[in-house]
Amino acid sequence: MYNLKVVIIGAGIGGLTTGIALRQAGYRVEIHDKASELRPAGAGISLWSNGVKVLNRLGLGDSIARIGGQMDRMEYRSNTDELLSSIDLDPLVQTVGQRPYPVSRTELQQMLLEAFGIEDVRLKSKCIAVEEDRSGVTAIFEDGYRATGDVLIAADGVHSILREYVSGERVYPRYADYVNWNGLVDASPELGDPNTWVLYVGEGKRASMMPVGGDRYYYFFGAPMEKGTTVEPAKRGEELANIFARWPEKVGKLIEKLDPLQTNRLEIHDLDPLPRIVRGRVALLGDAAHASTPTLGQGGCQAMEDAEILCRYLITTNIGVEYALKRYEGERKERTENLVLKARKRADTIYGKDPEVTRQWYESLRQEPPGDVINALARTILAGPFH
């Protein structure tokens, strides 16, 4: 189809990637976000090869390579610093045809904003309702503004306002029973090898350092915790020191080096699979459709895949918008549901929901051949839109 106007709600990774793709296809695109300034939730993101391939297709391959980290190896270590598994990632790159790029969320969003056009994103623009008729779809905003187009993309995150309109029912995010702390810290030899992603696991908890651009680590910690706990930002370092007491020296050094005021503390949620992600001319995309725990590192990648598939079906049919969106739903729903549930199961394993299952996982890390890990990662990546 030609000459479409697209209204996108949400200027996160999914909304911006979709905007870039659809504008390159020749469509008129406007993006709205309720925030007064764009600040990503979380410090970093593991952008696996399937997400990078979408960016390559959009002409952003060199840009993401400049800000991404050089991640050559993965290591699993126990909370007593026993090396459980060491994995060379080059066989993965050779199998799937693209390096992964762990990256700062802020730098990724800035890259996408610049590619779309910062001046074309309307902030302080909260969408509160939708109207559809035969001629198009209209987004209605809190300040009275109305934006009418041929397609409306709801990329407004895990707490999406438009999800109920599409799914036909109120769906609340599900607490995954753990808290995640994350941020950025300068890489240094006392923390580890700058090109290795290391994950320390034990006691139903984990601590990790992943290389991102600028000689930094994206660090994250996770621990099971009841919903509703709060800690003053200045006390987050003390909180982590208590939770990860007697863990390996490098974990302790990390906690000493991090800035507690720049450390995010997030209660992790995901979404149960929705009955549908499309209604008429309105489509859910990214976390609004399939928010996942970060335990597979596929959240941002799946939003990028959504953008690619949505654009692909809009530009390759002349039957109509509703037809294209139903095809998008048909292709994306099963893949994203499977990954959400797989990530949920993995989170339960990592964070000790069943202690015996978690103990068995620790043992399997000692015994699993590196090739099996590579094959599992490759299957997830190659099941995306670019094989």
Coordinates of C-alpha atoms in Angstrom, one line a residue:
M1 CA 0.0 0.0 0.0
Y2 CA 1.1 3.5 -0.7
N3 CA 0.6 7.0 0.8
L4 CA -0.4 5.8 4.3
K5 CA -0.3 8.0 7.4
V6 CA 0.8 6.2 10.6
V7 CA 0.4 7.4 14.1
I8 CA 2.7 5.8 16.7
I9 CA 2.2 6.0 20.4
G10 CA 5.4 5.5 22.3
A11 CA 9.0 6.7 21.5
G12 CA 10.9 3.7 22.9
I13 CA 12.9 1.2 21.0
G14 CA 9.8 -0.4 19.3
G15 CA 8.1 2.9 18.4
L16 CA 11.2 4.5 17.0
T17 CA 12.3 1.5 15.0
T18 CA 8.8 1.2 13.5
G19 CA 8.8 4.9 12.7
I20 CA 12.1 4.6 10.9
A21 CA 11.1 1.6 8.9
L22 CA 7.7 3.0 7.9
R23 CA 9.2 6.4 7.0
Q24 CA 11.8 4.7 4.8
A25 CA 8.8 2.9 3.1
G26 CA 7.5 6.3 2.1
Y27 CA 4.7 6.7 4.7
R28 CA 4.0 9.8 6.7
V29 CA 4.7 9.0 10.4
E30 CA 4.2 10.9 13.6
I31 CA 5.3 9.7 17.0
H32 CA 3.8 10.7 20.3
D33 CA 5.0 10.0 23.8
K34 CA 3.5 11.0 27.2
A35 CA 6.9 11.7 28.8
S36 CA 8.2 15.2 29.1
E37 CA 11.7 13.9 28.3
L38 CA 12.7 10.5 27.0
R39 CA 14.5 8.5 29.7
P40 CA 14.8 4.7 29.0
A41 CA 13.8 2.3 31.8
G42 CA 17.1 0.4 32.4
A43 CA 20.7 1.2 31.7
G44 CA 21.6 -1.3 29.0
I45 CA 20.3 -4.0 26.7
S46 CA 21.7 -7.1 25.2
L47 CA 20.9 -6.6 21.5
W48 CA 21.3 -10.1 19.9
S49 CA 22.0 -10.7 16.3
N50 CA 18.3 -10.8 15.2
G51 CA 17.8 -7.3 16.5
V52 CA 21.0 -6.1 14.9
K53 CA 19.9 -7.5 11.6
V54 CA 16.8 -5.3 11.6
L55 CA 19.0 -2.3 12.3
N56 CA 21.3 -3.4 9.4
R57 CA 18.3 -3.5 7.1
L58 CA 17.4 0.1 8.1
G59 CA 20.9 1.3 7.3
L60 CA 22.0 1.7 11.0
G61 CA 24.5 -1.2 11.1
D62 CA 27.6 1.1 11.3
S63 CA 25.9 3.3 14.0
I64 CA 25.0 0.3 16.3
A65 CA 28.5 -1.1 15.8
R66 CA 30.0 2.2 17.0
I67 CA 28.1 2.2 20.3
G68 CA 27.9 -1.6 20.9
G69 CA 30.2 -3.6 23.1
Q70 CA 32.8 -6.2 21.9
M71 CA 31.4 -9.3 23.5
D72 CA 33.5 -12.3 22.5
R73 CA 32.8 -14.7 25.4
M74 CA 30.3 -15.7 28.0
E75 CA 31.1 -17.1 31.4
Y76 CA 29.0 -18.6 34.1
R77 CA 30.5 -18.6 37.6
S78 CA 29.1 -19.7 40.9
N79 CA 28.7 -17.5 43.9
T80 CA 32.0 -19.1 45.2
D81 CA 33.7 -18.1 41.9
E82 CA 33.8 -21.6 40.5
L83 CA 33.9 -21.4 36.7
L84 CA 30.8 -23.3 35.6
S85 CA 30.9 -22.7 31.8
S86 CA 33.0 -20.8 29.3
I87 CA 31.6 -20.1 25.9
D88 CA 33.3 -18.6 22.8
L89 CA 30.7 -16.6 20.9
D90 CA 32.5 -16.7 17.5
P91 CA 30.8 -19.9 16.5
L92 CA 27.4 -18.2 17.1
V93 CA 28.5 -15.2 15.0
Q94 CA 29.5 -17.5 12.2
T95 CA 26.3 -19.5 12.4
V96 CA 23.9 -16.5 12.4
G97 CA 25.9 -14.1 10.3
Q98 CA 26.0 -11.1 12.7
R99 CA 27.7 -10.1 16.0
P100 CA 25.5 -9.2 19.0
Y101 CA 25.9 -5.7 20.4
P102 CA 25.3 -5.1 24.0
V103 CA 24.5 -1.4 24.2
S104 CA 23.6 1.5 26.5
R105 CA 19.8 2.0 26.3
T106 CA 20.2 5.8 26.3
E107 CA 22.7 5.7 23.4
L108 CA 20.5 3.2 21.5
Q109 CA 17.5 5.5 21.9
Q110 CA 19.5 8.5 20.9
M111 CA 20.7 6.8 17.8
L112 CA 17.1 5.9 16.8
L113 CA 15.8 9.4 17.6
E114 CA 18.4 10.9 15.4
A115 CA 17.6 8.5 12.6
F116 CA 13.9 9.3 12.8
G117 CA 14.2 13.0 13.6
I118 CA 14.0 14.3 17.1
E119 CA 12.0 17.2 16.0
D120 CA 9.2 14.9 14.7
V121 CA 8.5 13.3 18.1
R122 CA 5.8 15.0 20.1
L123 CA 6.4 14.8 23.8
K124 CA 3.9 15.5 26.7
S125 CA 1.4 13.8 24.4
K126 CA -0.6 11.2 26.4
C127 CA -3.0 9.2 24.3
I128 CA -6.2 8.3 26.3
A129 CA -8.6 6.9 23.7
V130 CA -9.0 5.7 20.1
E131 CA -11.8 6.1 17.6
E132 CA -12.1 4.1 14.3
D133 CA -14.3 4.4 11.3
R134 CA -14.2 3.4 7.7
S135 CA -11.9 6.2 6.7
G136 CA -9.3 5.8 9.3
V137 CA -8.3 5.8 13.0
T138 CA -7.9 8.7 15.4
A139 CA -5.8 8.9 18.5
I140 CA -7.3 11.2 21.2
F141 CA -4.9 12.9 23.6
E142 CA -5.2 14.3 27.1
D143 CA -4.7 17.8 25.9
G144 CA -7.5 17.6 23.3
Y145 CA -5.2 17.0 20.3
R146 CA -6.5 14.5 17.8
A147 CA -4.2 12.6 15.4
T148 CA -5.9 10.8 12.5
G149 CA -4.2 8.3 10.2
D150 CA -4.6 5.0 8.4
V151 CA -2.8 3.0 11.0
L152 CA -2.3 3.4 14.8
I153 CA 0.6 1.6 16.4
A154 CA 0.5 1.2 20.2
A155 CA 4.1 0.9 21.3
D156 CA 3.5 2.4 24.7
G157 CA 5.1 -0.3 26.9
V158 CA 4.2 -2.8 29.5
H159 CA 1.8 -0.4 31.1
S160 CA 0.1 0.4 27.8
I161 CA -3.0 2.5 27.9
L162 CA -4.3 1.2 24.5
R163 CA -3.9 -2.5 25.3
E164 CA -7.4 -2.8 26.7
Y165 CA -8.9 -1.3 23.5
V166 CA -7.1 -3.9 21.3
S167 CA -7.4 -7.0 23.5
G168 CA -10.9 -6.4 24.6
E169 CA -10.1 -7.0 28.3
R170 CA -8.1 -5.4 31.1
V171 CA -4.7 -7.1 31.3
Y172 CA -2.4 -6.2 34.2
P173 CA 1.3 -6.9 34.1
R174 CA 2.3 -9.9 36.2
Y175 CA 5.0 -9.5 38.9
A176 CA 7.8 -12.0 38.2
D177 CA 8.8 -12.2 41.9
Y178 CA 12.2 -10.6 41.7
V179 CA 13.9 -7.2 41.6
N180 CA 16.5 -6.1 39.1
W181 CA 19.2 -3.5 39.8
N182 CA 21.2 -2.2 36.8
G183 CA 23.5 0.6 35.6
L184 CA 26.7 1.4 33.8
V185 CA 30.3 1.3 35.3
D186 CA 33.7 1.8 33.7
A187 CA 35.4 -1.4 32.8
S188 CA 38.6 -2.2 34.6
P189 CA 40.9 -5.3 35.1
E190 CA 39.8 -5.6 38.7
L191 CA 36.2 -6.3 37.5
G192 CA 37.1 -8.7 34.7
D193 CA 38.0 -9.1 31.0
P194 CA 36.5 -6.2 29.0
N195 CA 35.2 -8.4 26.2
T196 CA 33.6 -11.1 28.3
W197 CA 30.1 -11.2 29.6
V198 CA 30.2 -12.9 33.0
L199 CA 27.2 -14.1 35.0
Y200 CA 27.6 -15.1 38.7
V201 CA 24.8 -17.3 39.9
G202 CA 24.0 -18.9 43.2
E203 CA 21.5 -18.8 46.1
G204 CA 18.7 -18.1 43.7
K205 CA 20.3 -14.8 42.7
R206 CA 22.6 -13.5 40.0
A207 CA 25.1 -10.7 39.3
S208 CA 26.4 -9.9 35.9
M209 CA 28.7 -7.6 33.9
M210 CA 28.2 -7.2 30.1
P211 CA 30.5 -5.1 27.9
V212 CA 29.0 -2.1 26.2
G213 CA 30.6 0.6 24.1
G214 CA 32.8 3.2 25.6
D215 CA 34.9 0.7 27.7
R216 CA 32.0 0.2 30.1
Y217 CA 30.1 -2.7 31.6
Y218 CA 26.3 -2.8 31.8
Y219 CA 25.8 -4.4 35.2
F220 CA 22.7 -6.0 36.6
F221 CA 21.8 -7.9 39.7
G222 CA 18.7 -9.9 40.4
A223 CA 17.2 -11.4 43.6
P224 CA 13.8 -12.7 44.6
M225 CA 11.8 -10.3 46.6
E226 CA 8.2 -9.6 47.6
K227 CA 6.4 -7.0 45.6
G228 CA 6.3 -3.5 47.0
T229 CA 9.7 -3.1 48.7
T230 CA 11.4 0.2 48.4
V231 CA 14.9 1.5 49.1
E232 CA 16.1 5.1 48.9
P233 CA 18.4 5.5 45.8
A234 CA 21.3 6.5 48.0
K235 CA 21.0 3.2 49.9
R236 CA 21.0 0.9 46.9
G237 CA 24.7 0.1 47.2
E238 CA 24.2 -0.9 50.8
E239 CA 21.2 -3.0 49.8
L240 CA 23.3 -4.9 47.2
A241 CA 26.2 -5.3 49.5
N242 CA 23.9 -7.1 52.0
I243 CA 22.2 -9.3 49.5
F244 CA 25.4 -10.3 47.8
A245 CA 27.6 -10.5 50.9
R246 CA 30.4 -13.2 50.7
W247 CA 30.0 -13.4 46.9
P248 CA 33.2 -13.3 44.7
E249 CA 35.6 -10.4 45.1
K250 CA 34.8 -9.0 41.7
V251 CA 31.1 -8.7 42.6
G252 CA 32.1 -6.9 45.7
K253 CA 34.4 -4.6 43.7
L254 CA 31.5 -3.9 41.3
I255 CA 29.2 -2.9 44.2
E256 CA 31.9 -0.6 45.6
K257 CA 32.4 1.1 42.2
L258 CA 28.8 1.6 41.1
D259 CA 27.0 4.9 41.8
P260 CA 23.9 4.1 43.8
L261 CA 22.1 7.2 42.6
Q262 CA 22.6 6.1 39.0
T263 CA 21.5 2.5 39.7
N264 CA 18.0 1.5 38.6
R265 CA 15.9 -0.6 40.9
L266 CA 13.1 -2.3 39.0
E267 CA 10.4 -4.8 40.0
I268 CA 10.3 -7.0 37.0
H269 CA 6.9 -7.7 35.3
D270 CA 5.8 -9.6 32.2
L271 CA 2.5 -10.2 30.4
D272 CA 0.3 -13.3 30.1
P273 CA -0.3 -14.0 26.4
L274 CA -3.0 -11.7 25.0
P275 CA -6.1 -13.0 23.1
R276 CA -5.1 -10.7 20.2
I277 CA -2.7 -7.9 19.4
V278 CA -4.6 -6.3 16.6
R279 CA -8.0 -4.7 16.3
G280 CA -9.1 -3.1 13.1
R281 CA -6.5 -0.5 12.2
V282 CA -4.8 -0.6 15.6
A283 CA -1.8 -2.9 16.4
L284 CA 0.1 -3.5 19.7
L285 CA 3.9 -3.6 19.3
G286 CA 6.8 -4.4 21.6
D287 CA 6.2 -4.6 25.4
A288 CA 2.6 -3.4 24.9
A289 CA 2.0 -6.7 23.1
H290 CA 4.4 -9.1 24.8
A291 CA 6.4 -7.7 27.7
S292 CA 8.9 -10.3 28.9
T293 CA 11.3 -10.8 31.8
P294 CA 14.8 -9.9 30.6
T295 CA 16.2 -13.4 31.2
L296 CA 16.5 -14.2 27.5
G297 CA 17.7 -10.7 26.5
Q298 CA 15.1 -10.7 23.7
G299 CA 12.7 -7.9 24.7
G300 CA 14.2 -5.1 22.5
C301 CA 15.0 -7.6 19.7
Q302 CA 11.4 -8.7 19.5
A303 CA 10.1 -5.1 19.3
M304 CA 12.5 -4.6 16.4
E305 CA 11.3 -7.8 14.8
D306 CA 7.7 -6.5 15.2
A307 CA 8.7 -3.3 13.4
E308 CA 10.2 -5.2 10.5
I309 CA 7.3 -7.6 10.0
L310 CA 4.6 -4.9 10.4
C311 CA 6.4 -2.8 7.8
R312 CA 6.9 -5.8 5.5
Y313 CA 3.2 -6.6 5.4
L314 CA 2.0 -3.0 5.0
I315 CA 4.2 -2.4 2.0
T316 CA 3.6 -5.8 0.2
T317 CA -0.2 -5.8 0.0
N318 CA -2.9 -3.6 -1.5
I319 CA -5.9 -5.5 0.0
G320 CA -6.1 -3.1 3.0
V321 CA -4.6 -2.1 6.3
E322 CA -6.7 -4.5 8.4
Y323 CA -5.6 -7.4 6.2
A324 CA -1.9 -6.4 6.6
L325 CA -2.3 -6.1 10.4
K326 CA -3.9 -9.5 10.7
R327 CA -1.0 -11.0 8.9
Y328 CA 1.4 -9.2 11.3
E329 CA -0.6 -10.7 14.2
G330 CA -0.5 -14.1 12.7
E331 CA 3.2 -14.1 12.3
R332 CA 4.2 -12.4 15.5
K333 CA 1.8 -13.8 18.1
E334 CA 3.1 -17.4 18.4
R335 CA 6.8 -16.4 18.3
T336 CA 6.5 -13.8 21.0
E337 CA 4.2 -15.9 23.2
N338 CA 6.7 -18.7 23.2
L339 CA 9.6 -16.4 24.1
V340 CA 7.6 -14.7 26.9
L341 CA 6.8 -18.1 28.5
K342 CA 10.3 -19.4 27.9
A343 CA 11.8 -16.3 29.6
R344 CA 9.3 -16.6 32.5
K345 CA 10.3 -20.3 33.0
R346 CA 14.0 -19.3 33.0
A347 CA 13.4 -16.5 35.5
D348 CA 11.7 -19.0 37.8
T349 CA 14.7 -21.3 37.5
I350 CA 17.3 -18.5 38.0
Y351 CA 15.6 -17.0 41.0
G352 CA 14.8 -20.2 42.9
K353 CA 11.1 -20.5 42.6
D354 CA 11.7 -24.3 43.0
P355 CA 15.0 -24.7 44.8
E356 CA 15.6 -28.2 43.5
V357 CA 15.0 -27.0 39.9
T358 CA 17.5 -24.2 40.5
R359 CA 20.1 -26.6 42.0
Q360 CA 19.8 -28.9 38.9
W361 CA 20.3 -25.9 36.7
Y362 CA 23.5 -25.0 38.5
E363 CA 24.7 -28.6 37.9
S364 CA 23.7 -28.5 34.3
L365 CA 25.8 -25.4 33.7
R366 CA 28.9 -27.5 34.7
Q367 CA 28.1 -30.2 32.3
E368 CA 26.4 -28.5 29.3
P369 CA 28.7 -28.4 26.2
P370 CA 29.3 -24.9 24.9
G371 CA 28.0 -26.0 21.5
D372 CA 24.6 -26.7 23.0
V373 CA 24.4 -23.1 24.3
I374 CA 25.4 -21.7 20.9
N375 CA 22.8 -23.9 19.2
A376 CA 20.1 -22.7 21.6
L377 CA 21.0 -19.0 21.0
A378 CA 21.2 -19.6 17.2
R379 CA 17.7 -21.2 17.1
T380 CA 16.2 -18.2 18.8
I381 CA 18.0 -15.8 16.5
L382 CA 17.4 -17.6 13.2
A383 CA 13.7 -18.0 13.9
G384 CA 13.3 -14.2 13.4
P385 CA 12.6 -12.5 10.1
F386 CA 16.2 -12.6 8.8
H387 CA 17.7 -16.1 8.7

